[in-house]
Amino acid sequence: MCRLDGRPQSIQRTLLERRYEWRLQHHDRLLQISQKMKWCLLLATCVLAASAEPVIYLREQFEDGDEWQKRWVESKNKSDYGKWQLTAGKFFGDPEKDKGIQTTQDWKYYALSTRFEPISNENQTLVIQFTVKHEQAIDCGGGYVKVYPADIDQEQINSDSVYCIMFGDKGLQAFCKTSSGIIHVKTPLMNSKFAGPDICGTIHEKVHVILSYKEKYHLITKNITAKHDELTHLYTLIIRPNNSYAVKIDNEVVANGTLEDDWDFLLPRIIKDENATKPADWDDRVKIEDPNEQRPEDWDETEFITDPESKRPHDWDSSMDGEWEPPMIPNPKYKGIWQSKIIDNPNYQGDWVRPDIDNPDYVPDDTLYRYDELGVIGLDLWQVKSGTIFDNFLITNDEELAEKIGNETWGETREVELHIHYCNERYHVTAQYRKKLGRREARDLQRPRQE
């Protein structure tokens, strides 16, 4: 579970025991990280003496070759999960720094995760950051991460596994274009349990942020557009202890606000008064007839009249033909039905709306941001077209440190990657043009010459 509210002390002790066991199992790696961060933390302590000490809970850049396979666990919940490989891709800014794990098989589910020391973000900021690169020009699939509770069984992770946070880009149930036409694709998003960039064709290019609260998943109500190209992008989610948040793409804020305003965690503070009724004297007529205008006395509304020049025929027999009546003719003085002039209603009050009142069922919660036992980050994906590369995973409590690390990793190689990609695109276009031109010249040579 993501929160420990109301749980027995024995369960809370179990969490502490797991944290101790994790530290024993990863003592050597923690020692290495501690040595690398010693001077950084010393400097940060001096500069931010009054604030919380920056802590890196997880940092994964895949810099030690195949050793990453010892830290990451593939789920065994299904036998046909897609396979991963370590690569910098077809184009990159640096052949070593840009290495990450890449999906390699089309039309596959993927389930891979790594564990970090169990943490709680109570009274501190939580930052989740990673890079994703869809160099395969993805048309339907996911590029997101899920953060799970510490007690999850990594070998049984699947699309139905309980998670606390999801952030990144993820495929929806959608119609995706393939070489054989349009097909209906069922993906894990149908459970509405994720967050991150959602790319499926050109319709669902969204960043989703889904947070767990009281054992329910809540999707952010804001529309955040994902990056839909073949370059590497840096995604950052920041959740603060004052119940505010920010989403950044490439170290630029694309959405921010409060958890209460942008998720449906709580009942609304203000509701409409269902017991209110419209006052009897409420005037919602926009236009009215001019009450001061009177119909002229000579106004004739009679459309037909009896013919005054008509006379009963001399051979008319009332006993045989009935009572004689003069024929009707159009009234030459007929002016139509008189209508008074339409004017603006001086008493118009607008449409009546039920008044707002305080919701008696609303209960505030200052701990919307809090998760008590985070311990695993994973990639639980569906991809129609494989080739996505994940890299530079970071979980920390300091958003400035995350931005700095983002600039030192993704930011360090982005310009070179962009330049190489641009050159590759120009070469591809030129090659296609030359190929087309060559076919045209060949056709011209085959045509018989006219003498």
Coordinates of C-alpha atoms in Angstrom, one line a residue:
M1 CA 0.0 0.0 0.0
C2 CA 1.0 3.6 -0.5
R3 CA 0.0 5.0 2.9
L4 CA 0.1 3.6 6.4
D5 CA -2.9 5.5 7.8
G6 CA -4.6 3.5 10.5
R7 CA -2.4 0.4 10.0
P8 CA -1.2 -1.8 12.9
Q9 CA 2.2 -1.0 14.4
S10 CA 3.4 -4.5 13.4
I11 CA 3.0 -3.6 9.8
Q12 CA 4.9 -0.3 10.3
R13 CA 7.7 -2.3 12.0
T14 CA 7.8 -4.6 9.0
L15 CA 8.5 -1.6 6.8
L16 CA 11.4 -0.6 9.0
E17 CA 12.8 -4.1 8.9
R18 CA 12.6 -4.1 5.1
R19 CA 14.5 -0.8 5.0
Y20 CA 17.2 -2.3 7.2
E21 CA 17.5 -5.4 5.1
W22 CA 17.7 -3.4 1.9
R23 CA 20.6 -1.3 3.3
L24 CA 22.5 -4.5 4.2
Q25 CA 21.9 -6.0 0.7
H26 CA 23.0 -2.8 -1.0
H27 CA 25.8 -1.7 1.4
D28 CA 28.5 -1.5 -1.3
R29 CA 26.5 0.4 -3.8
L30 CA 25.3 2.8 -1.1
L31 CA 28.9 3.3 0.0
Q32 CA 29.8 4.2 -3.6
I33 CA 26.9 6.6 -4.0
S34 CA 27.8 8.2 -0.6
Q35 CA 31.3 8.8 -1.7
K36 CA 30.2 10.4 -5.0
M37 CA 27.7 12.6 -3.3
K38 CA 29.9 13.6 -0.3
W39 CA 31.1 16.9 -1.6
C40 CA 27.9 17.7 -3.4
L41 CA 25.9 17.2 -0.1
L42 CA 28.5 19.2 1.9
L43 CA 28.2 22.1 -0.5
A44 CA 24.4 21.9 -0.5
T45 CA 24.4 21.8 3.3
C46 CA 26.4 25.0 3.5
V47 CA 24.2 26.8 1.0
L48 CA 20.9 25.5 2.2
A49 CA 21.6 25.2 5.9
A50 CA 18.1 26.1 6.8
S51 CA 16.4 23.7 4.4
A52 CA 16.1 19.9 4.1
E53 CA 19.2 18.1 3.1
P54 CA 19.2 17.0 -0.5
V55 CA 19.0 13.2 -0.8
I56 CA 19.2 11.0 -3.9
Y57 CA 17.1 7.9 -3.3
L58 CA 17.7 6.5 -6.8
R59 CA 20.0 7.5 -9.7
E60 CA 20.3 5.2 -12.7
Q61 CA 22.3 6.1 -15.8
F62 CA 23.4 2.7 -17.0
E63 CA 27.0 3.6 -17.0
D64 CA 28.4 0.2 -16.0
G65 CA 27.6 -2.0 -19.0
D66 CA 25.5 -5.1 -18.3
E67 CA 25.6 -4.6 -14.6
W68 CA 22.2 -3.0 -14.8
Q69 CA 20.7 -6.4 -15.2
K70 CA 21.6 -7.2 -11.6
R71 CA 19.7 -4.2 -10.4
W72 CA 16.6 -4.4 -12.6
V73 CA 14.2 -7.3 -12.3
E74 CA 12.0 -8.6 -15.2
S75 CA 8.5 -9.7 -14.2
K76 CA 7.7 -13.4 -14.5
N77 CA 3.9 -12.8 -14.4
K78 CA 3.7 -13.5 -18.1
S79 CA 6.0 -15.7 -20.2
D80 CA 6.0 -13.4 -23.3
Y81 CA 7.1 -10.0 -22.0
G82 CA 9.2 -8.0 -24.4
K83 CA 13.0 -8.0 -24.1
W84 CA 15.3 -5.1 -23.4
Q85 CA 18.7 -4.1 -24.6
L86 CA 21.3 -1.5 -23.5
T87 CA 22.0 1.0 -26.3
A88 CA 22.4 4.6 -27.2
G89 CA 20.2 4.1 -30.2
K90 CA 20.5 5.0 -33.9
F91 CA 21.6 8.5 -33.2
F92 CA 22.9 10.2 -30.0
G93 CA 24.8 13.0 -28.5
D94 CA 27.3 10.8 -26.7
P95 CA 27.8 7.0 -27.4
E96 CA 28.3 6.2 -23.7
K97 CA 26.4 8.9 -21.7
D98 CA 23.3 8.4 -23.9
K99 CA 23.0 4.6 -23.3
G100 CA 19.8 3.5 -21.8
I101 CA 17.5 0.5 -21.9
Q102 CA 15.5 0.0 -25.1
T103 CA 12.4 -2.0 -25.9
T104 CA 13.2 -4.4 -28.8
Q105 CA 10.0 -6.3 -29.8
D106 CA 6.9 -4.9 -31.5
W107 CA 3.4 -5.6 -30.2
K108 CA 4.6 -6.6 -26.7
Y109 CA 4.0 -5.9 -23.0
Y110 CA 7.0 -5.0 -21.0
A111 CA 7.5 -5.2 -17.2
L112 CA 10.8 -4.3 -15.7
S113 CA 11.6 -2.7 -12.3
T114 CA 14.4 -1.7 -9.9
R115 CA 14.3 -1.3 -6.1
F116 CA 15.5 1.6 -4.0
E117 CA 15.6 2.1 -0.2
P118 CA 12.0 2.4 1.1
I119 CA 11.2 6.0 1.7
S120 CA 8.4 8.3 2.8
N121 CA 8.1 11.9 1.4
E122 CA 6.4 13.2 4.5
N123 CA 7.3 16.8 5.1
Q124 CA 9.6 16.9 2.1
T125 CA 9.5 17.3 -1.7
L126 CA 9.4 14.3 -4.0
V127 CA 11.0 14.5 -7.4
I128 CA 10.7 11.8 -10.1
Q129 CA 12.7 12.3 -13.2
F130 CA 13.8 10.3 -16.3
T131 CA 14.5 10.7 -20.0
V132 CA 12.6 9.0 -22.8
K133 CA 13.5 8.8 -26.5
H134 CA 11.0 7.4 -29.1
E135 CA 13.5 7.1 -31.9
Q136 CA 11.2 4.6 -33.7
A137 CA 8.7 7.4 -34.4
I138 CA 6.2 5.8 -32.1
D139 CA 2.6 5.8 -33.2
C140 CA 1.0 3.9 -30.3
G141 CA 2.7 3.0 -27.0
G142 CA 3.9 4.0 -23.7
G143 CA 6.9 5.9 -22.3
Y144 CA 6.1 6.3 -18.6
V145 CA 7.2 5.1 -15.2
K146 CA 5.3 3.7 -12.2
V147 CA 6.4 4.1 -8.6
Y148 CA 5.3 1.1 -6.5
P149 CA 5.0 0.5 -2.7
A150 CA 8.1 -1.1 -1.2
D151 CA 6.4 -4.4 -0.4
I152 CA 5.6 -5.2 -4.1
D153 CA 6.8 -8.5 -5.6
Q154 CA 8.9 -7.4 -8.6
E155 CA 8.7 -10.7 -10.3
Q156 CA 4.9 -10.5 -10.3
I157 CA 4.5 -6.9 -11.5
N158 CA 1.8 -6.5 -14.2
S159 CA -0.6 -4.0 -15.6
D160 CA -3.0 -4.6 -12.6
S161 CA -0.3 -4.2 -9.9
V162 CA -1.0 -1.6 -7.3
Y163 CA 1.1 1.5 -7.7
C164 CA 1.4 4.9 -6.0
I165 CA 2.4 7.2 -8.8
M166 CA 2.6 7.0 -12.6
F167 CA 4.3 9.6 -14.8
G168 CA 5.4 9.7 -18.4
D169 CA 3.9 8.9 -21.8
K170 CA 1.5 6.0 -22.2
G171 CA -0.7 4.4 -24.9
L172 CA -4.4 4.4 -24.6
Q173 CA -7.1 2.1 -25.8
A174 CA -7.2 3.6 -29.3
F175 CA -7.3 3.1 -33.0
C176 CA -3.7 2.9 -34.3
K177 CA -2.5 3.0 -37.8
T178 CA -0.5 0.1 -39.1
S179 CA 0.6 -1.1 -42.5
S180 CA -2.5 -3.2 -42.8
G181 CA -4.9 -0.5 -41.9
I182 CA -6.7 0.8 -38.7
I183 CA -7.0 -1.7 -35.9
H184 CA -8.4 -1.5 -32.4
V185 CA -5.7 -1.7 -29.7
K186 CA -6.4 -2.7 -26.1
T187 CA -3.7 -1.3 -23.7
P188 CA -3.2 -1.1 -20.0
L189 CA -4.5 2.5 -19.9
M190 CA -8.0 1.0 -19.9
N191 CA -7.6 0.7 -16.2
S192 CA -7.0 4.4 -15.9
K193 CA -4.0 3.7 -13.6
F194 CA -1.1 5.6 -15.0
A195 CA 0.6 8.9 -15.7
G196 CA 2.9 10.2 -18.3
P197 CA 3.1 11.1 -22.0
D198 CA 0.4 9.3 -24.0
I199 CA 1.1 8.9 -27.7
C200 CA -1.3 7.1 -30.0
G201 CA -1.3 8.5 -33.5
T202 CA -1.8 12.2 -33.4
I203 CA -4.9 12.2 -31.2
H204 CA -3.5 11.2 -27.8
E205 CA -0.2 13.2 -27.4
K206 CA -0.6 13.8 -23.7
V207 CA 1.4 13.7 -20.5
H208 CA -0.6 11.9 -17.8
V209 CA 0.0 12.1 -14.1
I210 CA -2.0 9.6 -12.0
L211 CA -1.8 9.6 -8.3
S212 CA -3.1 7.0 -5.8
Y213 CA -5.2 8.3 -3.0
K214 CA -7.3 6.2 -0.6
E215 CA -6.8 3.1 -2.9
K216 CA -8.2 4.9 -5.9
Y217 CA -6.4 6.3 -9.0
H218 CA -6.9 9.9 -9.9
L219 CA -5.9 11.4 -13.3
I220 CA -4.8 15.0 -13.5
T221 CA -7.5 17.2 -14.9
K222 CA -5.2 19.4 -16.9
N223 CA -4.3 18.7 -20.5
I224 CA -0.5 18.5 -20.9
T225 CA 0.8 17.9 -24.4
A226 CA 3.6 15.4 -24.7
K227 CA 6.6 15.8 -27.0
H228 CA 6.0 13.7 -30.1
D229 CA 9.3 13.4 -32.0
E230 CA 12.3 11.1 -32.2
L231 CA 14.5 13.1 -29.8
T232 CA 15.4 12.5 -26.1
H233 CA 13.2 14.4 -23.7
L234 CA 13.5 15.0 -19.9
Y235 CA 10.3 14.5 -17.9
T236 CA 10.1 15.7 -14.3
L237 CA 7.3 15.4 -11.7
I238 CA 7.6 17.5 -8.5
I239 CA 5.2 16.9 -5.5
R240 CA 5.7 19.3 -2.6
P241 CA 4.6 19.0 1.0
N242 CA 2.4 22.1 0.7
N243 CA 0.3 20.1 -1.7
S244 CA 1.5 21.9 -4.8
Y245 CA 3.0 20.2 -7.8
A246 CA 4.8 20.9 -11.1
V247 CA 5.4 19.0 -14.3
K248 CA 8.4 19.9 -16.4
I249 CA 9.5 18.8 -19.8
D250 CA 13.1 19.5 -20.8
N251 CA 13.5 21.5 -17.6
E252 CA 10.7 23.9 -18.5
V253 CA 7.5 24.0 -16.4
V254 CA 4.5 22.9 -18.5
A255 CA 2.0 22.6 -15.7
N256 CA 1.7 23.5 -12.0
G257 CA -0.9 24.2 -9.4
T258 CA -2.3 22.4 -6.3
L259 CA -3.1 18.8 -5.9
E260 CA -6.6 19.6 -4.6
D261 CA -7.5 21.9 -7.6
D262 CA -6.1 19.7 -10.4
W263 CA -7.1 16.2 -9.2
D264 CA -10.5 15.0 -7.9
F265 CA -9.1 13.6 -4.6
L266 CA -11.6 15.5 -2.4
L267 CA -15.2 16.5 -2.6
P268 CA -15.6 20.1 -3.9
R269 CA -15.4 22.9 -1.3
I270 CA -18.4 24.7 -2.9
I271 CA -21.5 23.2 -4.3
K272 CA -24.9 24.4 -5.7
D273 CA -27.7 24.8 -3.3
E274 CA -30.2 22.1 -4.5
N275 CA -32.8 23.4 -2.1
A276 CA -32.9 26.9 -3.6
T277 CA -35.8 27.8 -5.9
K278 CA -36.1 30.6 -8.4
P279 CA -37.9 33.7 -6.9
A280 CA -41.4 34.3 -8.3
D281 CA -40.5 37.8 -9.4
W282 CA -37.3 36.8 -11.2
D283 CA -37.4 38.2 -14.7
D284 CA -35.2 36.3 -17.2
R285 CA -36.8 37.7 -20.4
V286 CA -34.2 39.4 -22.5
K287 CA -36.7 41.2 -24.8
I288 CA -40.2 42.4 -24.2
E289 CA -43.0 44.2 -26.0
D290 CA -42.9 48.0 -25.5
P291 CA -45.6 48.5 -22.9
N292 CA -45.9 52.2 -23.8
E293 CA -46.8 51.6 -27.4
Q294 CA -50.6 51.6 -28.2
R295 CA -52.3 50.2 -31.3
P296 CA -53.6 53.0 -33.6
E297 CA -57.4 53.4 -33.6
D298 CA -57.6 53.0 -37.4
W299 CA -55.5 49.8 -37.5
D300 CA -57.6 47.2 -39.3
E301 CA -56.7 43.6 -38.6
T302 CA -59.7 42.1 -40.6
E303 CA -58.1 40.2 -43.5
F304 CA -61.4 39.4 -45.4
I305 CA -64.7 41.3 -45.6
T306 CA -68.0 40.8 -47.4
D307 CA -68.2 42.3 -50.9
P308 CA -70.2 45.5 -50.4
E309 CA -71.1 45.6 -54.1
S310 CA -72.5 42.1 -54.2
K311 CA -76.2 41.5 -54.5
R312 CA -78.4 38.4 -54.2
P313 CA -79.2 36.9 -57.6
H314 CA -82.8 37.5 -58.7
D315 CA -83.4 33.7 -59.1
W316 CA -82.1 32.8 -55.6
D317 CA -84.5 30.5 -54.0
S318 CA -83.9 30.4 -50.2
S319 CA -86.0 27.3 -49.8
M320 CA -83.9 25.5 -52.3
D321 CA -80.5 27.3 -52.0
G322 CA -80.4 28.2 -48.4
E323 CA -79.8 31.6 -46.9
W324 CA -77.8 33.8 -49.2
E325 CA -74.5 35.2 -48.0
P326 CA -72.5 37.8 -49.8
P327 CA -69.0 36.5 -51.0
M328 CA -65.8 37.4 -49.0
I329 CA -63.1 39.6 -50.6
P330 CA -59.7 40.7 -49.3
N331 CA -60.0 43.8 -47.1
P332 CA -58.3 46.7 -48.9
K333 CA -57.6 48.3 -45.5
Y334 CA -56.1 45.2 -43.9
K335 CA -52.7 46.0 -42.2
G336 CA -52.0 42.7 -40.6
I337 CA -51.9 41.7 -37.0
W338 CA -50.6 44.6 -35.0
Q339 CA -47.5 44.0 -32.9
S340 CA -45.9 46.4 -30.5
K341 CA -42.2 47.1 -30.9
I342 CA -39.8 44.7 -29.2
I343 CA -37.4 46.4 -26.8
D344 CA -34.7 45.4 -24.3
N345 CA -36.2 44.3 -21.0
P346 CA -35.2 47.0 -18.5
N347 CA -35.9 44.5 -15.6
Y348 CA -33.9 41.7 -17.1
Q349 CA -32.0 39.8 -14.4
G350 CA -30.2 37.1 -16.4
D351 CA -30.6 33.4 -16.2
W352 CA -31.3 32.3 -12.7
V353 CA -28.5 30.1 -11.2
R354 CA -28.6 28.2 -8.0
P355 CA -26.5 29.9 -5.4
D356 CA -23.2 28.4 -4.2
I357 CA -22.9 27.1 -0.6
D358 CA -20.2 25.5 1.4
N359 CA -20.2 21.7 0.9
P360 CA -21.1 20.2 4.3
D361 CA -19.4 16.9 3.3
Y362 CA -16.1 18.5 2.3
V363 CA -13.2 17.4 4.4
P364 CA -9.7 19.0 3.8
D365 CA -6.6 16.9 3.8
D366 CA -3.2 18.5 4.2
T367 CA -1.5 15.2 3.4
L368 CA -2.6 14.7 -0.2
Y369 CA 1.1 14.7 -1.3
R370 CA 2.2 12.1 1.2
Y371 CA 3.3 8.5 0.4
D372 CA 4.6 6.3 3.2
E373 CA 6.4 3.4 1.6
L374 CA 7.7 4.0 -1.9
G375 CA 10.4 1.5 -2.8
V376 CA 10.2 0.4 -6.5
I377 CA 10.2 2.2 -9.8
G378 CA 9.2 0.2 -12.9
L379 CA 8.3 0.2 -16.6
D380 CA 5.0 -1.5 -17.2
L381 CA 4.4 -0.8 -20.8
W382 CA 2.6 -1.7 -24.0
Q383 CA 4.2 -0.9 -27.3
V384 CA 3.0 -1.4 -30.8
K385 CA 6.3 -0.3 -32.3
S386 CA 9.3 -0.9 -30.1
G387 CA 12.5 1.2 -29.9
T388 CA 11.9 3.5 -26.9
I389 CA 15.0 4.2 -24.8
F390 CA 14.7 5.1 -21.1
D391 CA 17.6 6.6 -19.2
N392 CA 18.7 9.0 -16.4
F393 CA 16.2 7.8 -13.7
L394 CA 16.3 10.0 -10.6
I395 CA 14.3 10.1 -7.4
T396 CA 15.3 12.9 -5.0
N397 CA 13.8 15.3 -2.5
D398 CA 15.3 18.4 -4.1
E399 CA 13.9 20.0 -7.3
E400 CA 16.9 22.3 -7.8
L401 CA 19.3 19.3 -7.6
A402 CA 17.1 17.4 -10.1
E403 CA 17.2 20.3 -12.5
K404 CA 21.0 20.5 -12.1
I405 CA 21.4 16.8 -12.8
G406 CA 19.0 17.0 -15.8
N407 CA 21.2 19.7 -17.3
E408 CA 24.3 17.6 -16.6
T409 CA 22.9 14.5 -18.3
W410 CA 20.2 15.2 -20.8
G411 CA 21.3 18.8 -21.3
E412 CA 24.9 17.9 -21.8
T413 CA 24.2 15.9 -25.1
R414 CA 20.9 17.3 -26.4
E415 CA 22.5 19.9 -28.8
V416 CA 24.7 17.2 -30.4
E417 CA 21.9 14.7 -30.6
L418 CA 19.6 17.4 -32.2
H419 CA 22.3 18.3 -34.8
I420 CA 23.0 14.6 -35.7
H421 CA 19.3 13.9 -36.0
Y422 CA 18.9 17.0 -38.3
C423 CA 21.7 15.8 -40.5
N424 CA 20.3 12.3 -40.6
E425 CA 16.9 13.7 -41.7
R426 CA 18.5 15.9 -44.4
Y427 CA 20.5 12.9 -45.6
H428 CA 17.4 10.7 -45.7
V429 CA 15.4 13.3 -47.6
T430 CA 18.3 13.8 -50.1
A431 CA 18.7 10.1 -50.6
Q432 CA 15.0 9.7 -51.2
Y433 CA 15.1 12.5 -53.7
R434 CA 18.0 11.0 -55.5
K435 CA 16.4 7.7 -55.6
K436 CA 13.2 9.2 -57.1
L437 CA 15.3 11.2 -59.5
G438 CA 17.2 8.1 -60.6
R439 CA 14.0 6.2 -61.3
R440 CA 12.8 9.1 -63.4
E441 CA 16.1 9.2 -65.4
A442 CA 15.8 5.4 -66.0
R443 CA 12.3 5.8 -67.3
D444 CA 13.5 8.6 -69.7
L445 CA 16.2 6.3 -71.1
Q446 CA 13.7 3.6 -71.8
R447 CA 11.4 5.8 -73.8
P448 CA 11.9 5.7 -77.5
R449 CA 13.4 8.9 -78.9
Q450 CA 11.4 10.8 -81.4
E451 CA 13.3 11.6 -84.6

